[in-house]
Amino acid sequence: MRSLLAGPGVTHLAGVYDPVTAALARAAGFRAAHLSGAAVAALALGLPDLGYVHGTHIADRAATITPALGGVPLLADADTGYGTAIHAVWTARRYAAAGVAGLHIEDQVSPKRCGHLAGKEVVDAGTAAGKIRAVADAGTGLVLVARTDAYSVTGRSDAIDRSARYVAAGADAVFVEGVSDRDGLAVVHEALPGVPLVVNRSEAGGPTGDGLPDEELAALGVRLVLHPVAPLLAALDAARAAYAAIARAGHAGAVPRLSWHEFTGLVGQPGALALDSRYGGPS
């Protein structure tokens, strides 16, 4: 993850949320993956991204995902760190133990709201910077992405000032929530030369389209582009079609889907059967 931030190009992070989607992302050739708090809230709790999820939920989910990624680094959502600086440090240590490569932590008031919702509030910059410093000093080795939600709350100037403070406190990269257009990125990049930027392409903010091309993003300092929920939304849409077909026709024959062979391959059945054949037979 750190080498991707230091490189000259843009890396797209596929949203994954369980071992099977992690295996799919790995097979597709992604160099990094992302675990969204909104996805975990929906899948683990059936709830919206309104502060219901705790770091324990994310870490537990990540611990099942990282083995399936086979060394592909995982960036995980850490919301506000789930409390004060001491709670953020505990979160970082728990994430590191789960095999997470990096986390992003934000400066919203806790409990936080989804970044694209109105009514957000941000803590004072000093408090947020202290939390960043505590995580950076914790010695976990995690890549630390500092996210600020100030852009839509207190304005672009404050968002840039906060980002600079977070970098000074030890952040490896900056994620200015709400800024993904050419002009906005150019202003942030000019104000924070040499600082890797993270961009979010989430359907939570409406249709994402194609966005700026990678070459232009790279020139503007962007190194990571997050796609946190696109695969989840696609999977849910496909599941809805399958349920509708079964309810209507009694089968899902017309619905595109993986073969059973492809599915069992993703979950490692051939290798498991080979081991069972080798070691599980009669002596």
mmCIF file of C-alpha atoms in Angstrom:
data_model
loop_
_atom_site.group_PDB
_atom_site.id
_atom_site.type_symbol
_atom_site.label_atom_id
_atom_site.label_comp_id
_atom_site.label_asym_id
_atom_site.label_seq_id
_atom_site.Cartn_x
_atom_site.Cartn_y
_atom_site.Cartn_z
ATOM 1 C CA MET A 1 0.000 0.000 0.000
ATOM 2 C CA ARG A 2 2.798 2.403 0.866
ATOM 3 C CA SER A 3 4.616 1.653 -2.379
ATOM 4 C CA LEU A 4 1.427 2.366 -4.326
ATOM 5 C CA LEU A 5 1.192 5.774 -2.676
ATOM 6 C CA ALA A 6 4.822 6.468 -3.553
ATOM 7 C CA GLY A 7 4.455 5.408 -7.188
ATOM 8 C CA PRO A 8 3.753 7.699 -10.142
ATOM 9 C CA GLY A 9 0.393 6.248 -11.185
ATOM 10 C CA VAL A 10 -3.164 5.736 -9.997
ATOM 11 C CA THR A 11 -4.372 2.542 -8.316
ATOM 12 C CA HIS A 12 -8.060 1.637 -8.246
ATOM 13 C CA LEU A 13 -9.235 -0.123 -5.083
ATOM 14 C CA ALA A 14 -12.021 -2.629 -5.575
ATOM 15 C CA GLY A 15 -14.669 -2.715 -2.878
ATOM 16 C CA VAL A 16 -14.711 -6.174 -1.272
ATOM 17 C CA TYR A 17 -16.869 -7.377 1.589
ATOM 18 C CA ASP A 18 -16.299 -11.099 2.060
ATOM 19 C CA PRO A 19 -13.768 -13.793 1.068
ATOM 20 C CA VAL A 20 -15.551 -14.601 -2.206
ATOM 21 C CA THR A 21 -15.577 -11.000 -3.449
ATOM 22 C CA ALA A 22 -11.941 -10.736 -2.322
ATOM 23 C CA ALA A 23 -11.122 -13.759 -4.473
ATOM 24 C CA LEU A 24 -12.941 -12.186 -7.424
ATOM 25 C CA ALA A 25 -11.034 -8.915 -7.031
ATOM 26 C CA ARG A 26 -7.745 -10.755 -6.818
ATOM 27 C CA ALA A 27 -8.581 -12.786 -9.934
ATOM 28 C CA ALA A 28 -9.453 -9.568 -11.776
ATOM 29 C CA GLY A 29 -5.927 -8.297 -11.144
ATOM 30 C CA PHE A 30 -6.557 -5.499 -8.648
ATOM 31 C CA ARG A 31 -3.442 -4.298 -6.875
ATOM 32 C CA ALA A 32 -5.367 -3.169 -3.777
ATOM 33 C CA ALA A 33 -8.819 -3.518 -2.246
ATOM 34 C CA HIS A 34 -11.097 -1.503 0.013
ATOM 35 C CA LEU A 35 -13.470 -2.447 2.844
ATOM 36 C CA SER A 36 -16.325 0.017 3.334
ATOM 37 C CA GLY A 37 -17.998 0.693 6.649
ATOM 38 C CA ALA A 38 -21.285 1.204 4.792
ATOM 39 C CA ALA A 39 -20.993 -2.275 3.270
ATOM 40 C CA VAL A 40 -20.271 -3.867 6.646
ATOM 41 C CA ALA A 41 -23.166 -1.993 8.267
ATOM 42 C CA ALA A 42 -25.525 -3.263 5.581
ATOM 43 C CA LEU A 43 -24.303 -6.853 5.408
ATOM 44 C CA ALA A 44 -23.478 -7.535 9.048
ATOM 45 C CA LEU A 45 -26.231 -5.520 10.693
ATOM 46 C CA GLY A 46 -28.778 -4.635 8.010
ATOM 47 C CA LEU A 47 -28.380 -0.984 8.959
ATOM 48 C CA PRO A 48 -27.382 2.281 7.219
ATOM 49 C CA ASP A 49 -24.022 4.021 7.539
ATOM 50 C CA LEU A 50 -24.994 6.164 10.519
ATOM 51 C CA GLY A 51 -22.490 5.139 13.165
ATOM 52 C CA TYR A 52 -23.891 1.711 14.030
ATOM 53 C CA VAL A 53 -20.725 -0.117 13.006
ATOM 54 C CA HIS A 54 -17.743 -0.315 15.361
ATOM 55 C CA GLY A 55 -14.119 -1.064 14.584
ATOM 56 C CA THR A 56 -14.657 -4.555 15.942
ATOM 57 C CA HIS A 57 -17.138 -5.266 13.141
ATOM 58 C CA ILE A 58 -14.703 -4.015 10.497
ATOM 59 C CA ALA A 59 -11.734 -5.893 11.941
ATOM 60 C CA ASP A 60 -13.674 -9.146 12.255
ATOM 61 C CA ARG A 61 -14.825 -8.867 8.652
ATOM 62 C CA ALA A 62 -11.319 -7.937 7.474
ATOM 63 C CA ALA A 63 -9.829 -10.991 9.191
ATOM 64 C CA THR A 64 -11.944 -13.224 6.929
ATOM 65 C CA ILE A 65 -11.112 -11.196 3.810
ATOM 66 C CA THR A 66 -7.341 -10.708 3.955
ATOM 67 C CA PRO A 67 -6.423 -14.405 3.513
ATOM 68 C CA ALA A 68 -8.513 -14.547 0.326
ATOM 69 C CA LEU A 69 -6.686 -11.508 -1.052
ATOM 70 C CA GLY A 70 -3.422 -13.461 -1.119
ATOM 71 C CA GLY A 71 -1.183 -10.497 -0.357
ATOM 72 C CA VAL A 72 -3.216 -7.829 -2.148
ATOM 73 C CA PRO A 73 -3.282 -4.983 0.409
ATOM 74 C CA LEU A 74 -6.575 -3.977 2.012
ATOM 75 C CA LEU A 75 -7.483 -0.404 2.960
ATOM 76 C CA ALA A 76 -10.243 -0.372 5.584
ATOM 77 C CA ASP A 77 -12.684 2.285 6.692
ATOM 78 C CA ALA A 78 -12.072 3.325 10.295
ATOM 79 C CA ASP A 79 -14.697 6.080 10.514
ATOM 80 C CA THR A 80 -13.640 8.472 13.295
ATOM 81 C CA GLY A 81 -11.499 5.880 15.038
ATOM 82 C CA TYR A 82 -14.595 5.084 17.115
ATOM 83 C CA GLY A 83 -13.905 7.489 19.942
ATOM 84 C CA THR A 84 -10.987 9.504 21.239
ATOM 85 C CA ALA A 85 -7.302 9.072 20.402
ATOM 86 C CA ILE A 86 -6.940 6.059 22.686
ATOM 87 C CA HIS A 87 -9.848 4.328 20.939
ATOM 88 C CA ALA A 88 -8.356 5.146 17.533
ATOM 89 C CA VAL A 89 -5.076 3.522 18.596
ATOM 90 C CA TRP A 90 -6.931 0.387 19.738
ATOM 91 C CA THR A 91 -8.730 0.346 16.381
ATOM 92 C CA ALA A 92 -5.445 0.584 14.461
ATOM 93 C CA ARG A 93 -3.942 -2.275 16.462
ATOM 94 C CA ARG A 94 -7.022 -4.422 15.922
ATOM 95 C CA TYR A 95 -6.954 -3.709 12.170
ATOM 96 C CA ALA A 96 -3.259 -4.554 11.962
ATOM 97 C CA ALA A 97 -3.900 -7.856 13.750
ATOM 98 C CA ALA A 98 -6.582 -8.622 11.159
ATOM 99 C CA GLY A 99 -4.082 -8.210 8.323
ATOM 100 C CA VAL A 100 -5.267 -4.807 7.126
ATOM 101 C CA ALA A 101 -2.611 -2.783 5.288
ATOM 102 C CA GLY A 102 -4.035 0.688 5.840
ATOM 103 C CA LEU A 103 -6.986 2.629 7.204
ATOM 104 C CA HIS A 104 -8.681 5.937 6.643
ATOM 105 C CA ILE A 105 -9.837 7.949 9.615
ATOM 106 C CA GLU A 106 -11.992 11.054 9.457
ATOM 107 C CA ASP A 107 -12.636 14.247 11.376
ATOM 108 C CA GLN A 108 -16.396 14.069 11.752
ATOM 109 C CA VAL A 109 -18.159 14.351 15.074
ATOM 110 C CA SER A 110 -18.941 10.895 16.429
ATOM 111 C CA PRO A 111 -21.255 9.172 15.685
ATOM 112 C CA LYS A 112 -20.478 9.997 12.081
ATOM 113 C CA ARG A 113 -22.765 10.157 9.060
ATOM 114 C CA CYS A 114 -22.223 8.862 5.546
ATOM 115 C CA GLY A 115 -19.930 11.348 3.824
ATOM 116 C CA HIS A 116 -22.517 12.286 1.205
ATOM 117 C CA LEU A 117 -25.308 13.108 3.660
ATOM 118 C CA ALA A 118 -26.253 16.571 4.814
ATOM 119 C CA GLY A 119 -26.026 17.475 8.477
ATOM 120 C CA LYS A 120 -22.402 16.452 9.021
ATOM 121 C CA GLU A 121 -20.295 18.123 11.676
ATOM 122 C CA VAL A 122 -16.524 18.130 12.113
ATOM 123 C CA VAL A 123 -14.468 18.219 15.292
ATOM 124 C CA ASP A 124 -11.890 20.941 15.770
ATOM 125 C CA ALA A 125 -8.738 20.448 13.746
ATOM 126 C CA GLY A 126 -6.485 20.119 16.792
ATOM 127 C CA THR A 127 -8.471 17.220 18.190
ATOM 128 C CA ALA A 128 -8.464 15.453 14.822
ATOM 129 C CA ALA A 129 -4.734 16.034 14.334
ATOM 130 C CA GLY A 130 -4.047 14.631 17.795
ATOM 131 C CA LYS A 131 -5.934 11.463 16.877
ATOM 132 C CA ILE A 132 -3.892 11.154 13.673
ATOM 133 C CA ARG A 133 -0.669 11.610 15.624
ATOM 134 C CA ALA A 134 -1.684 8.966 18.160
ATOM 135 C CA VAL A 135 -2.366 6.417 15.409
ATOM 136 C CA ALA A 136 0.847 7.312 13.572
ATOM 137 C CA ASP A 137 2.845 6.870 16.778
ATOM 138 C CA ALA A 138 1.211 3.536 17.655
ATOM 139 C CA GLY A 139 3.803 1.560 15.695
ATOM 140 C CA THR A 140 1.359 -0.654 13.778
ATOM 141 C CA GLY A 141 2.988 -0.023 10.402
ATOM 142 C CA LEU A 142 -0.413 0.683 8.870
ATOM 143 C CA VAL A 143 -0.716 3.200 6.057
ATOM 144 C CA LEU A 144 -2.680 6.112 7.490
ATOM 145 C CA VAL A 145 -5.041 8.040 5.226
ATOM 146 C CA ALA A 146 -6.467 11.168 6.844
ATOM 147 C CA ARG A 147 -9.955 11.975 5.615
ATOM 148 C CA THR A 148 -11.523 15.379 6.160
ATOM 149 C CA ASP A 149 -15.223 16.093 5.714
ATOM 150 C CA ALA A 150 -14.720 19.835 6.161
ATOM 151 C CA TYR A 151 -15.124 20.668 2.466
ATOM 152 C CA SER A 152 -18.934 20.588 2.589
ATOM 153 C CA VAL A 153 -19.137 21.840 6.190
ATOM 154 C CA THR A 154 -16.640 24.669 6.700
ATOM 155 C CA GLY A 155 -15.339 25.131 3.155
ATOM 156 C CA ARG A 156 -12.400 24.291 0.924
ATOM 157 C CA SER A 157 -9.878 26.523 2.653
ATOM 158 C CA ASP A 158 -10.476 24.863 6.021
ATOM 159 C CA ALA A 159 -10.374 21.405 4.401
ATOM 160 C CA ILE A 160 -6.941 22.209 2.956
ATOM 161 C CA ASP A 161 -5.670 23.652 6.238
ATOM 162 C CA ARG A 162 -6.856 20.559 8.086
ATOM 163 C CA SER A 163 -5.245 18.272 5.530
ATOM 164 C CA ALA A 164 -1.908 20.017 5.992
ATOM 165 C CA ARG A 165 -2.164 19.596 9.760
ATOM 166 C CA TYR A 166 -2.986 15.916 9.398
ATOM 167 C CA VAL A 167 0.011 15.323 7.144
ATOM 168 C CA ALA A 168 2.213 17.119 9.669
ATOM 169 C CA ALA A 169 0.748 14.830 12.340
ATOM 170 C CA GLY A 170 1.823 11.716 10.444
ATOM 171 C CA ALA A 171 -0.758 10.911 7.759
ATOM 172 C CA ASP A 172 0.619 9.173 4.664
ATOM 173 C CA ALA A 173 -2.100 10.487 2.349
ATOM 174 C CA VAL A 174 -5.109 12.801 2.368
ATOM 175 C CA PHE A 175 -8.705 12.056 1.412
ATOM 176 C CA VAL A 176 -10.670 15.297 1.000
ATOM 177 C CA GLU A 177 -14.241 14.016 0.932
ATOM 178 C CA GLY A 178 -16.332 15.756 -1.718
ATOM 179 C CA VAL A 179 -13.446 16.799 -3.970
ATOM 180 C CA SER A 180 -13.051 14.763 -7.160
ATOM 181 C CA ASP A 181 -13.380 17.318 -9.967
ATOM 182 C CA ARG A 182 -10.439 18.716 -11.897
ATOM 183 C CA ASP A 183 -10.523 22.238 -10.434
ATOM 184 C CA GLY A 184 -10.966 21.118 -6.838
ATOM 185 C CA LEU A 185 -8.176 18.554 -7.068
ATOM 186 C CA ALA A 186 -5.883 21.089 -8.712
ATOM 187 C CA VAL A 187 -6.326 23.521 -5.814
ATOM 188 C CA VAL A 188 -5.718 20.804 -3.212
ATOM 189 C CA HIS A 189 -2.691 19.455 -5.084
ATOM 190 C CA GLU A 190 -1.150 22.920 -5.390
ATOM 191 C CA ALA A 191 -1.681 23.577 -1.682
ATOM 192 C CA LEU A 192 -0.273 20.166 -0.651
ATOM 193 C CA PRO A 193 2.587 19.471 -3.072
ATOM 194 C CA GLY A 194 3.973 15.962 -2.829
ATOM 195 C CA VAL A 195 1.092 14.677 -0.670
ATOM 196 C CA PRO A 196 -0.676 11.612 -2.157
ATOM 197 C CA LEU A 197 -4.389 12.210 -2.620
ATOM 198 C CA VAL A 198 -7.248 9.723 -2.360
ATOM 199 C CA VAL A 199 -10.457 10.064 -4.386
ATOM 200 C CA ASN A 200 -13.776 8.379 -3.668
ATOM 201 C CA ARG A 201 -15.963 7.138 -6.528
ATOM 202 C CA SER A 202 -18.986 6.082 -4.544
ATOM 203 C CA GLU A 203 -22.562 5.786 -5.752
ATOM 204 C CA ALA A 204 -23.552 7.342 -2.420
ATOM 205 C CA GLY A 205 -22.914 10.701 -4.077
ATOM 206 C CA GLY A 206 -24.972 9.865 -7.176
ATOM 207 C CA PRO A 207 -23.927 8.307 -10.499
ATOM 208 C CA THR A 208 -20.138 8.235 -10.691
ATOM 209 C CA GLY A 209 -19.696 8.116 -14.462
ATOM 210 C CA ASP A 210 -16.196 7.608 -15.762
ATOM 211 C CA GLY A 211 -14.605 10.549 -13.924
ATOM 212 C CA LEU A 212 -11.250 11.976 -14.901
ATOM 213 C CA PRO A 213 -8.852 9.649 -16.737
ATOM 214 C CA ASP A 214 -6.067 8.090 -14.701
ATOM 215 C CA GLU A 215 -3.341 10.102 -16.422
ATOM 216 C CA GLU A 216 -4.998 13.351 -15.415
ATOM 217 C CA LEU A 217 -5.682 12.145 -11.884
ATOM 218 C CA ALA A 218 -2.031 11.144 -11.496
ATOM 219 C CA ALA A 219 -0.884 14.597 -12.643
ATOM 220 C CA LEU A 220 -3.152 16.100 -9.984
ATOM 221 C CA GLY A 221 -1.512 14.046 -7.223
ATOM 222 C CA VAL A 222 -4.143 11.310 -6.944
ATOM 223 C CA ARG A 223 -2.702 7.899 -6.123
ATOM 224 C CA LEU A 224 -5.707 5.889 -4.880
ATOM 225 C CA VAL A 225 -9.260 5.795 -6.249
ATOM 226 C CA LEU A 226 -11.815 4.018 -4.060
ATOM 227 C CA HIS A 227 -14.771 2.076 -5.474
ATOM 228 C CA PRO A 228 -16.309 1.075 -2.134
ATOM 229 C CA VAL A 229 -19.788 -0.202 -3.013
ATOM 230 C CA ALA A 230 -20.058 -0.694 -6.798
ATOM 231 C CA PRO A 231 -19.558 -4.495 -6.631
ATOM 232 C CA LEU A 232 -21.993 -4.772 -3.711
ATOM 233 C CA LEU A 233 -24.681 -2.815 -5.547
ATOM 234 C CA ALA A 234 -24.127 -4.890 -8.680
ATOM 235 C CA ALA A 235 -24.375 -8.118 -6.673
ATOM 236 C CA LEU A 236 -27.586 -6.995 -4.957
ATOM 237 C CA ASP A 237 -29.120 -6.040 -8.287
ATOM 238 C CA ALA A 238 -28.247 -9.481 -9.668
ATOM 239 C CA ALA A 239 -29.686 -11.181 -6.573
ATOM 240 C CA ARG A 240 -32.887 -9.157 -6.919
ATOM 241 C CA ALA A 241 -33.218 -10.354 -10.521
ATOM 242 C CA ALA A 242 -32.685 -13.965 -9.457
ATOM 243 C CA TYR A 243 -35.289 -13.741 -6.687
ATOM 244 C CA ALA A 244 -37.782 -12.132 -9.053
ATOM 245 C CA ALA A 245 -37.230 -14.844 -11.664
ATOM 246 C CA ILE A 246 -37.682 -17.659 -9.138
ATOM 247 C CA ALA A 247 -40.833 -16.052 -7.731
ATOM 248 C CA ARG A 248 -42.238 -15.538 -11.216
ATOM 249 C CA ALA A 249 -41.164 -18.668 -13.107
ATOM 250 C CA GLY A 250 -40.059 -21.116 -10.445
ATOM 251 C CA HIS A 251 -36.423 -21.057 -11.594
ATOM 252 C CA ALA A 252 -33.594 -18.646 -12.373
ATOM 253 C CA GLY A 253 -32.727 -20.075 -15.764
ATOM 254 C CA ALA A 254 -32.773 -16.727 -17.592
ATOM 255 C CA VAL A 255 -30.616 -14.900 -15.035
ATOM 256 C CA PRO A 256 -26.851 -14.653 -15.744
ATOM 257 C CA ARG A 257 -24.883 -16.207 -12.903
ATOM 258 C CA LEU A 258 -21.683 -18.067 -12.075
ATOM 259 C CA SER A 259 -21.551 -21.749 -12.778
ATOM 260 C CA TRP A 260 -21.383 -24.050 -9.768
ATOM 261 C CA HIS A 261 -17.892 -25.023 -10.924
ATOM 262 C CA GLU A 262 -16.759 -21.376 -10.871
ATOM 263 C CA PHE A 263 -18.258 -20.875 -7.430
ATOM 264 C CA THR A 264 -16.599 -23.930 -5.896
ATOM 265 C CA GLY A 265 -13.317 -22.851 -7.462
ATOM 266 C CA LEU A 266 -13.549 -19.472 -5.771
ATOM 267 C CA VAL A 267 -14.038 -21.036 -2.348
ATOM 268 C CA GLY A 268 -11.200 -23.524 -2.842
ATOM 269 C CA GLN A 269 -13.120 -26.783 -3.119
ATOM 270 C CA PRO A 270 -10.729 -28.470 -5.605
ATOM 271 C CA GLY A 271 -7.732 -27.883 -3.351
ATOM 272 C CA ALA A 272 -9.624 -29.022 -0.273
ATOM 273 C CA LEU A 273 -10.700 -32.233 -1.984
ATOM 274 C CA ALA A 274 -7.156 -32.871 -3.158
ATOM 275 C CA LEU A 275 -5.877 -32.546 0.418
ATOM 276 C CA ASP A 276 -8.649 -34.795 1.683
ATOM 277 C CA SER A 277 -7.765 -37.387 -0.924
ATOM 278 C CA ARG A 278 -4.088 -37.229 -0.017
ATOM 279 C CA TYR A 279 -4.316 -37.210 3.762
ATOM 280 C CA GLY A 280 -7.836 -38.266 4.669
ATOM 281 C CA GLY A 281 -7.961 -41.772 3.242
ATOM 282 C CA PRO A 282 -7.450 -44.999 5.162
ATOM 283 C CA SER A 283 -3.911 -45.705 6.267
#
